[in-house]
Amino acid sequence: MDRKRKIIFRFTIGFFCVLSVHFVNAQGGFKWPEDPEKRSAAEERNAVYNDYVKQGQFENAVEPHAWLLENTPDLNKAIYINGAKIYENLAEKETNAQKKIEYQEKALDMYDRRIKYFNEEGKVLNRQAITAYKYWKDNTGKYIQLIEILEKVFRLNKSETLEENIVAFMDIIRRYKQSGGSITDEKIFAYYFELDEVLEAKLNAEKNTDNIKKIEKISGTVDDILTSIVKVNCEFIEKNFGDKLKTDPNNVQSAKKLFKILVAGKCNESPLYLISLKVIQKAQPSVDFALIIAKELATENKITEALEYYNSALSLANEKNDKQKVSDIYLDLAKVYKKKEDKVTAREYARKSISAHTSNETEAYTFIGNLYLSSYNECREGKSKVKDRAVFIAAYEMYKKAGNKEEMQKTRKQFPSVEEIFNEGLKEKDMVSIGCWIDTQILIQVRDDE
């Protein structure tokens, strides 16, 4: 391209850049200098530096951009948004350590200047904190400053706090403590609860499944960091966090926080564990929480109360048409009734478990087989060895349906012998009745050693 064409080309590009700037100005948002000459210089530099940014020529963008910062600091917030972009890119590519730090500081300064001239402190700090964490997370001398920034971010943004800052906050607390920083466990818990409250608000407001999973993953990360830096002592939790729930037993938020800490500390034997769960379940009924409560109560032999929660869980699972969960609950109920020595009802629920979903067939049929097997002494009349030993055949048939070959083999050894069958005027494949609670009929079978 000859010199004349180059001049025409540059003039054309410049003309359209200036034209675009005038168009933006006409739309509003730019505060151009009143002096015509200074305005022209500002428009030109604004067009030039923007062009360099678009092309990724960040070094070339520095000079015209710096002129705008000095001469038109309140021109438009875009000069600070783009300024952060310029210096963050330069810092990333810079190999000289000192120069890299200078670029990083200038990048962070763009956020401060934007706040100075255009406010939006919460929104801007939300972004600045991400960059500050990236630059300072390995710099122990910056930890206090970074914690202060993040504290302010949460105070100003609350549930609008970016997820990256939630993890960053907990991580920088971890780094600060592990580097010898002076911070108490109580203070760490206070920070943790603040973050947890933000995450809870985000979850309650979120509808997108993928976003919900993301927030839950972040919550798990925050929990993991907490337990890595604080020795979660159950006695400490009860002393410092239990009173609030006891004095305000309907405070769901307090219950959730307490439950989360108890789980992190493996404090499921604490009285507060069930108390917090019940508060949550009452306010926000769920199948899983109802089951946790039911199982805990059953373990404590509080069977009547346990059954209330099992039935609640069953009702909720049926509402959701979750057949797998329904089957699981029926099987749990079978075990509870076995504990109550109500074998008839235990068998009934085991059968319901099988009907609800095939996934529990092996366990449920084995369960019924065990019920039969354990009832030999209870159900034997002592009048007929064949009829008494028919209990083992009944158990065997259940193990057979379960596909439990090991129990089938053991139980078959308890079948009546050929001689015992013959002496009672019976023969193999005759039908005999089993009384007692089992109350069924079974075909006579001979034990293996015959």
Coordinates of C-alpha atoms in Angstrom, one line a residue:
M1 CA 0.0 0.0 0.0
D2 CA 1.5 3.4 -1.1
R3 CA 1.8 6.4 1.3
K4 CA -1.2 8.2 -0.1
R5 CA -3.5 5.2 0.3
K6 CA -2.2 4.6 3.8
I7 CA -3.1 8.2 4.8
I8 CA -6.6 7.8 3.3
F9 CA -7.0 4.4 5.1
R10 CA -5.9 5.9 8.5
F11 CA -8.2 8.9 8.0
T12 CA -11.2 6.7 7.2
I13 CA -10.5 4.5 10.3
G14 CA -10.1 7.5 12.4
F15 CA -13.3 9.1 11.0
F16 CA -15.4 6.1 11.8
C17 CA -13.9 5.7 15.3
V18 CA -14.7 9.4 16.1
L19 CA -18.1 8.9 14.5
S20 CA -18.8 5.9 16.7
V21 CA -17.7 7.9 19.8
H22 CA -20.1 10.7 18.8
F23 CA -22.9 8.2 18.4
V24 CA -22.3 6.8 21.9
N25 CA -22.2 10.3 23.3
A26 CA -25.5 11.0 21.6
Q27 CA -26.9 8.0 23.4
G28 CA -25.7 9.4 26.7
G29 CA -23.3 8.1 29.4
F30 CA -20.1 10.1 28.4
K31 CA -19.1 13.3 30.1
W32 CA -16.9 15.0 27.5
P33 CA -14.8 18.1 28.3
E34 CA -16.6 21.4 27.5
D35 CA -13.4 22.8 25.9
P36 CA -13.7 21.8 22.2
E37 CA -10.0 21.2 21.7
K38 CA -9.8 19.0 24.8
R39 CA -12.9 17.2 23.8
S40 CA -11.5 16.4 20.4
A41 CA -8.3 15.0 22.0
A42 CA -10.4 12.9 24.4
E43 CA -12.6 11.5 21.7
E44 CA -9.6 10.6 19.6
R45 CA -7.8 8.9 22.4
N46 CA -10.9 7.1 23.5
A47 CA -11.4 5.7 20.0
V48 CA -7.7 4.7 19.7
Y49 CA -7.3 2.9 23.0
N50 CA -10.6 1.1 22.5
D51 CA -9.4 -0.1 19.1
Y52 CA -6.2 -1.4 20.6
V53 CA -8.1 -3.3 23.3
K54 CA -10.3 -4.9 20.7
Q55 CA -7.2 -6.1 18.9
G56 CA -5.5 -7.3 22.1
Q57 CA -2.7 -4.8 21.7
F58 CA -2.8 -3.9 25.4
E59 CA 0.6 -2.3 25.6
N60 CA -0.3 0.2 22.9
A61 CA -3.6 1.0 24.7
V62 CA -1.7 2.2 27.8
E63 CA -0.7 5.6 26.7
P64 CA -4.0 6.9 25.3
H65 CA -5.9 5.3 28.1
A66 CA -3.6 6.9 30.7
W67 CA -4.2 10.3 29.1
L68 CA -8.0 9.8 29.7
L69 CA -7.5 8.8 33.3
E70 CA -5.5 11.9 34.0
N71 CA -7.5 14.4 32.0
T72 CA -11.1 13.0 32.0
P73 CA -11.3 10.7 35.0
D74 CA -15.1 10.9 35.1
L75 CA -15.6 10.4 31.3
N76 CA -17.4 7.0 31.6
K77 CA -17.0 3.9 33.8
A78 CA -15.9 2.0 30.6
I79 CA -12.4 3.5 31.0
Y80 CA -12.1 1.7 34.3
I81 CA -13.7 -1.5 33.1
N82 CA -11.3 -1.6 30.1
G83 CA -8.5 -0.3 32.3
A84 CA -8.8 -3.4 34.5
K85 CA -8.8 -5.5 31.4
I86 CA -5.7 -3.8 30.0
Y87 CA -3.6 -4.2 33.2
E88 CA -4.8 -7.7 34.1
N89 CA -3.8 -8.9 30.6
L90 CA -0.4 -7.2 30.9
A91 CA 0.2 -8.7 34.3
E92 CA -0.7 -12.1 33.1
K93 CA 1.9 -12.0 30.3
E94 CA 4.6 -10.2 32.2
T95 CA 7.7 -12.3 33.2
N96 CA 9.5 -9.6 35.2
A97 CA 8.3 -10.1 38.8
Q98 CA 8.4 -6.4 39.8
K99 CA 6.7 -5.3 36.6
K100 CA 4.0 -7.9 37.1
I101 CA 3.3 -6.6 40.6
E102 CA 3.1 -3.0 39.2
Y103 CA 0.5 -4.1 36.5
Q104 CA -1.5 -6.0 39.2
E105 CA -1.6 -2.9 41.4
K106 CA -2.8 -0.8 38.5
A107 CA -5.4 -3.3 37.6
L108 CA -6.8 -3.2 41.2
D109 CA -6.5 0.6 41.2
M110 CA -9.0 0.7 38.2
Y111 CA -11.7 -0.8 40.5
D112 CA -10.9 1.8 43.2
R113 CA -11.1 4.7 40.8
R114 CA -14.3 3.4 39.3
I115 CA -15.9 3.4 42.8
K116 CA -14.5 6.9 43.4
Y117 CA -16.1 8.4 40.3
F118 CA -19.1 6.1 39.6
N119 CA -20.0 4.6 42.9
E120 CA -21.6 1.0 42.6
E121 CA -19.2 0.0 45.4
G122 CA -20.8 -3.4 46.1
K123 CA -20.9 -4.4 42.5
V124 CA -17.4 -3.2 41.8
L125 CA -15.8 -4.7 44.9
N126 CA -17.5 -8.0 44.0
R127 CA -15.4 -8.1 40.9
Q128 CA -12.3 -6.6 42.4
A129 CA -12.2 -9.2 45.1
I130 CA -11.9 -12.0 42.6
T131 CA -8.8 -10.3 41.0
A132 CA -7.3 -9.4 44.4
Y133 CA -7.6 -13.0 45.6
K134 CA -5.9 -14.2 42.4
Y135 CA -3.0 -11.8 43.0
W136 CA -2.7 -12.0 46.8
K137 CA -3.6 -15.5 47.8
D138 CA 0.1 -16.5 48.1
N139 CA 1.1 -13.2 49.7
T140 CA 0.9 -13.5 53.5
G141 CA 1.4 -9.8 53.9
K142 CA -1.9 -9.1 52.0
Y143 CA -4.1 -11.6 53.9
I144 CA -5.6 -9.0 56.3
Q145 CA -6.3 -6.6 53.5
L146 CA -7.9 -9.3 51.4
I147 CA -10.1 -10.4 54.3
E148 CA -11.2 -6.8 54.8
I149 CA -12.1 -6.5 51.2
L150 CA -14.1 -9.8 51.2
E151 CA -15.9 -8.8 54.5
K152 CA -17.0 -5.6 52.8
V153 CA -18.1 -7.6 49.7
F154 CA -20.4 -9.7 51.8
R155 CA -21.8 -6.8 53.8
L156 CA -22.7 -4.9 50.6
N157 CA -23.8 -7.7 48.3
K158 CA -25.2 -10.3 50.6
S159 CA -26.9 -13.0 48.4
E160 CA -25.6 -11.2 45.3
T161 CA -22.0 -12.1 46.3
L162 CA -20.3 -14.0 43.5
E163 CA -19.7 -17.7 44.2
E164 CA -16.0 -17.3 43.5
N165 CA -15.7 -14.9 46.5
I166 CA -17.4 -17.3 48.8
V167 CA -14.8 -20.0 48.3
A168 CA -12.0 -17.3 48.2
F169 CA -13.1 -15.9 51.6
M170 CA -13.0 -19.3 53.3
D171 CA -9.7 -20.2 51.6
I172 CA -8.0 -17.0 52.6
I173 CA -9.1 -17.5 56.2
R174 CA -7.6 -21.0 56.0
R175 CA -4.3 -19.6 54.5
Y176 CA -4.2 -16.8 57.1
K177 CA -4.6 -19.2 60.0
Q178 CA -2.2 -21.7 58.7
S179 CA 0.4 -19.0 58.1
G180 CA 0.3 -18.1 61.8
G181 CA -2.4 -15.4 61.6
S182 CA -4.2 -14.5 64.8
I183 CA -7.8 -15.6 64.4
T184 CA -10.0 -17.5 66.9
D185 CA -12.2 -20.5 66.1
E186 CA -15.2 -18.4 67.2
K187 CA -14.3 -15.8 64.6
I188 CA -13.9 -18.4 61.9
F189 CA -17.3 -19.9 62.8
A190 CA -18.8 -16.4 62.6
Y191 CA -17.4 -16.0 59.1
Y192 CA -18.5 -19.5 58.2
F193 CA -22.1 -18.8 59.2
E194 CA -22.1 -15.6 57.2
L195 CA -21.0 -17.4 54.1
D196 CA -23.5 -20.2 54.8
E197 CA -26.3 -17.7 55.0
V198 CA -25.4 -16.3 51.6
L199 CA -25.3 -19.8 50.1
E200 CA -28.6 -20.7 51.6
A201 CA -30.2 -17.5 50.2
K202 CA -28.7 -18.4 46.8
L203 CA -30.1 -21.9 46.9
N204 CA -33.6 -20.7 47.9
A205 CA -33.6 -18.3 45.0
E206 CA -32.2 -20.6 42.4
K207 CA -34.4 -22.6 40.0
N208 CA -31.8 -24.0 37.6
T209 CA -30.8 -27.5 38.5
D210 CA -27.2 -27.1 37.3
N211 CA -26.8 -23.9 39.3
I212 CA -28.2 -25.6 42.4
K213 CA -25.7 -28.4 42.0
K214 CA -22.9 -25.8 41.7
I215 CA -24.0 -24.0 44.8
E216 CA -24.2 -27.3 46.7
K217 CA -20.7 -28.2 45.6
I218 CA -19.4 -24.8 46.8
S219 CA -21.2 -25.3 50.1
G220 CA -19.4 -28.7 50.5
T221 CA -16.1 -27.0 49.7
V222 CA -16.7 -24.4 52.4
D223 CA -17.6 -27.1 54.9
D224 CA -14.4 -29.1 54.0
I225 CA -12.2 -26.0 54.5
L226 CA -13.9 -25.3 57.9
T227 CA -13.2 -28.7 59.2
S228 CA -9.6 -28.6 58.0
I229 CA -8.8 -25.5 60.1
V230 CA -11.0 -25.8 63.1
K231 CA -11.2 -28.8 65.4
V232 CA -15.0 -29.2 65.5
N233 CA -15.5 -30.3 69.1
C234 CA -19.1 -31.5 69.9
E235 CA -19.0 -30.0 73.4
F236 CA -17.8 -26.6 71.9
I237 CA -20.7 -26.7 69.4
E238 CA -23.3 -27.4 72.1
K239 CA -21.9 -24.7 74.4
N240 CA -21.7 -22.0 71.7
F241 CA -24.4 -22.7 69.2
G242 CA -27.1 -24.8 71.0
D243 CA -28.6 -22.1 73.2
K244 CA -29.8 -20.0 70.2
L245 CA -31.9 -22.9 68.9
K246 CA -33.2 -23.8 72.4
T247 CA -34.4 -20.3 73.0
D248 CA -35.8 -20.0 69.5
P249 CA -36.9 -23.6 68.6
N250 CA -38.7 -22.5 65.4
N251 CA -35.7 -20.8 63.9
V252 CA -35.1 -22.9 60.8
Q253 CA -32.0 -21.0 59.7
S254 CA -30.3 -21.5 63.1
A255 CA -31.3 -25.2 62.9
K256 CA -29.8 -25.6 59.5
K257 CA -26.5 -24.0 60.5
L258 CA -26.3 -26.0 63.7
F259 CA -27.1 -29.3 61.9
K260 CA -24.4 -28.5 59.3
I261 CA -21.8 -28.0 62.0
L262 CA -22.9 -31.1 63.9
V263 CA -22.5 -33.2 60.7
A264 CA -19.1 -31.7 60.0
G265 CA -18.0 -32.6 63.6
K266 CA -19.5 -36.1 63.4
C267 CA -21.7 -35.1 66.4
N268 CA -24.7 -37.2 65.5
E269 CA -24.9 -38.5 69.1
S270 CA -25.4 -34.9 70.4
P271 CA -29.0 -34.2 71.6
L272 CA -28.9 -31.1 69.4
Y273 CA -28.6 -33.4 66.3
L274 CA -32.1 -34.6 66.5
I275 CA -33.5 -31.3 67.8
S276 CA -32.1 -29.4 64.8
L277 CA -33.3 -32.1 62.4
K278 CA -36.9 -32.0 63.8
V279 CA -37.0 -28.2 63.5
I280 CA -35.9 -28.4 59.8
Q281 CA -38.3 -31.2 59.1
K282 CA -41.2 -29.4 60.6
A283 CA -40.6 -26.3 58.5
Q284 CA -39.5 -28.0 55.3
P285 CA -40.6 -31.7 55.2
S286 CA -38.4 -34.0 53.2
V287 CA -38.2 -37.7 52.8
D288 CA -34.5 -37.9 53.6
F289 CA -34.6 -35.9 56.8
A290 CA -37.7 -37.8 58.0
L291 CA -35.8 -41.0 57.5
I292 CA -32.7 -39.8 59.3
I293 CA -34.8 -38.8 62.3
A294 CA -36.8 -42.1 62.2
K295 CA -33.6 -44.2 62.1
E296 CA -32.0 -42.2 65.0
L297 CA -35.2 -42.6 67.1
A298 CA -35.3 -46.4 66.3
T299 CA -31.7 -46.7 67.4
E300 CA -32.7 -45.1 70.7
N301 CA -35.6 -47.5 71.0
K302 CA -38.1 -44.7 70.7
I303 CA -40.2 -46.9 68.4
T304 CA -43.5 -45.1 68.6
E305 CA -42.0 -41.8 67.6
A306 CA -39.8 -43.4 65.0
L307 CA -42.8 -44.9 63.3
E308 CA -44.4 -41.4 63.1
Y309 CA -41.4 -40.2 61.1
Y310 CA -41.2 -43.4 59.0
N311 CA -44.9 -42.9 58.0
S312 CA -44.3 -39.3 57.2
A313 CA -41.3 -40.3 55.0
L314 CA -43.5 -42.9 53.3
S315 CA -46.3 -40.4 52.6
L316 CA -43.8 -37.9 51.1
A317 CA -42.1 -40.6 49.0
N318 CA -45.6 -41.7 47.7
E319 CA -46.4 -38.1 46.8
K320 CA -43.3 -38.0 44.6
N321 CA -44.0 -41.5 43.2
D322 CA -40.5 -42.5 44.3
K323 CA -41.0 -46.3 44.2
Q324 CA -37.4 -47.0 45.1
K325 CA -37.6 -44.9 48.2
V326 CA -41.0 -46.4 49.1
S327 CA -39.5 -49.8 48.9
D328 CA -36.6 -48.8 51.1
I329 CA -38.9 -47.3 53.7
Y330 CA -41.1 -50.5 53.8
L331 CA -38.0 -52.5 54.4
D332 CA -37.0 -50.2 57.2
L333 CA -40.4 -50.5 58.7
A334 CA -40.1 -54.3 58.6
K335 CA -37.0 -54.1 60.6
V336 CA -38.6 -51.8 63.2
Y337 CA -41.5 -54.2 63.6
K338 CA -39.2 -57.1 64.0
K339 CA -37.5 -55.1 66.8
K340 CA -41.0 -54.8 68.3
E341 CA -41.4 -58.6 68.1
D342 CA -44.3 -58.1 65.8
K343 CA -43.2 -60.6 63.2
V344 CA -46.5 -60.6 61.3
T345 CA -46.4 -56.9 60.6
A346 CA -42.6 -57.2 59.9
R347 CA -43.3 -59.8 57.2
E348 CA -46.1 -57.7 55.8
Y349 CA -43.8 -54.7 55.3
A350 CA -41.1 -56.8 53.8
R351 CA -43.6 -58.1 51.2
K352 CA -44.7 -54.5 50.5
S353 CA -41.1 -53.6 49.9
I354 CA -40.8 -56.4 47.3
S355 CA -44.1 -55.2 45.6
A356 CA -42.9 -51.6 45.5
H357 CA -39.6 -52.2 43.8
T358 CA -37.7 -55.2 42.7
S359 CA -34.3 -53.8 43.9
N360 CA -34.9 -54.9 47.4
E361 CA -36.1 -58.5 46.6
T362 CA -32.9 -60.2 47.8
E363 CA -32.8 -58.4 51.2
A364 CA -36.5 -58.6 51.8
Y365 CA -36.9 -62.3 51.0
T366 CA -33.8 -63.0 53.1
F367 CA -35.3 -60.9 55.9
I368 CA -38.5 -63.1 55.8
G369 CA -36.4 -66.2 55.7
N370 CA -34.6 -65.1 58.8
L371 CA -37.9 -64.3 60.5
Y372 CA -39.0 -67.9 59.9
L373 CA -35.7 -69.4 60.9
S374 CA -35.7 -67.5 64.2
S375 CA -39.1 -68.8 65.0
Y376 CA -38.3 -72.5 65.1
N377 CA -38.5 -72.7 68.9
E378 CA -41.4 -70.4 69.1
C379 CA -43.5 -72.3 66.5
R380 CA -42.5 -76.0 67.1
E381 CA -45.2 -78.0 68.8
G382 CA -43.1 -81.1 69.7
K383 CA -45.7 -83.5 68.3
S384 CA -44.4 -84.0 64.8
K385 CA -40.7 -83.6 63.8
V386 CA -41.7 -83.2 60.2
K387 CA -44.2 -80.4 60.8
D388 CA -41.8 -78.7 63.3
R389 CA -38.9 -78.9 60.7
A390 CA -41.2 -77.5 58.0
V391 CA -40.3 -74.1 59.4
F392 CA -36.8 -74.6 57.9
I393 CA -38.4 -75.5 54.5
A394 CA -40.4 -72.3 54.7
A395 CA -37.3 -70.3 55.4
Y396 CA -35.5 -72.2 52.6
E397 CA -38.1 -71.1 50.1
M398 CA -37.6 -67.5 51.0
Y399 CA -33.8 -67.8 50.7
K400 CA -34.4 -69.4 47.3
K401 CA -36.5 -66.4 46.1
A402 CA -33.8 -64.2 47.4
G403 CA -31.1 -66.1 45.5
N404 CA -29.2 -66.5 48.8
K405 CA -27.4 -69.8 48.1
E406 CA -25.4 -69.7 51.3
E407 CA -28.5 -69.6 53.5
M408 CA -30.2 -72.2 51.3
Q409 CA -27.4 -74.6 51.9
K410 CA -27.3 -74.1 55.6
T411 CA -31.1 -74.4 56.0
R412 CA -31.5 -77.5 53.9
K413 CA -29.4 -79.4 56.4
Q414 CA -32.3 -78.9 58.9
F415 CA -35.0 -80.5 56.7
P416 CA -36.7 -83.6 58.0
S417 CA -35.0 -87.0 57.2
V418 CA -36.5 -89.7 55.0
E419 CA -37.0 -91.9 58.1
E420 CA -38.8 -89.1 60.0
I421 CA -41.1 -88.5 57.1
F422 CA -41.8 -92.3 56.7
N423 CA -42.4 -92.8 60.4
E424 CA -45.2 -90.2 60.3
G425 CA -46.9 -91.8 57.4
L426 CA -45.9 -89.0 55.1
K427 CA -43.9 -88.8 51.9
E428 CA -41.9 -86.1 50.1
K429 CA -44.0 -83.5 48.3
D430 CA -46.9 -83.9 50.7
M431 CA -48.4 -80.7 51.9
V432 CA -48.1 -79.8 55.6
S433 CA -49.4 -76.8 57.6
I434 CA -47.3 -74.6 59.7
G435 CA -49.2 -72.9 62.5
C436 CA -48.0 -70.2 64.8
W437 CA -47.7 -66.7 63.4
I438 CA -46.2 -68.1 60.1
D439 CA -49.6 -69.7 59.3
T440 CA -48.8 -71.2 55.9
Q441 CA -48.6 -74.5 54.0
I442 CA -45.4 -76.0 52.6
L443 CA -44.4 -79.1 50.5
I444 CA -42.3 -81.6 52.4
Q445 CA -38.6 -81.8 51.3
V446 CA -35.9 -84.1 52.4
R447 CA -32.6 -82.9 53.7
D448 CA -29.4 -83.2 51.6
D449 CA -27.6 -85.8 53.6
E450 CA -30.3 -88.3 52.9

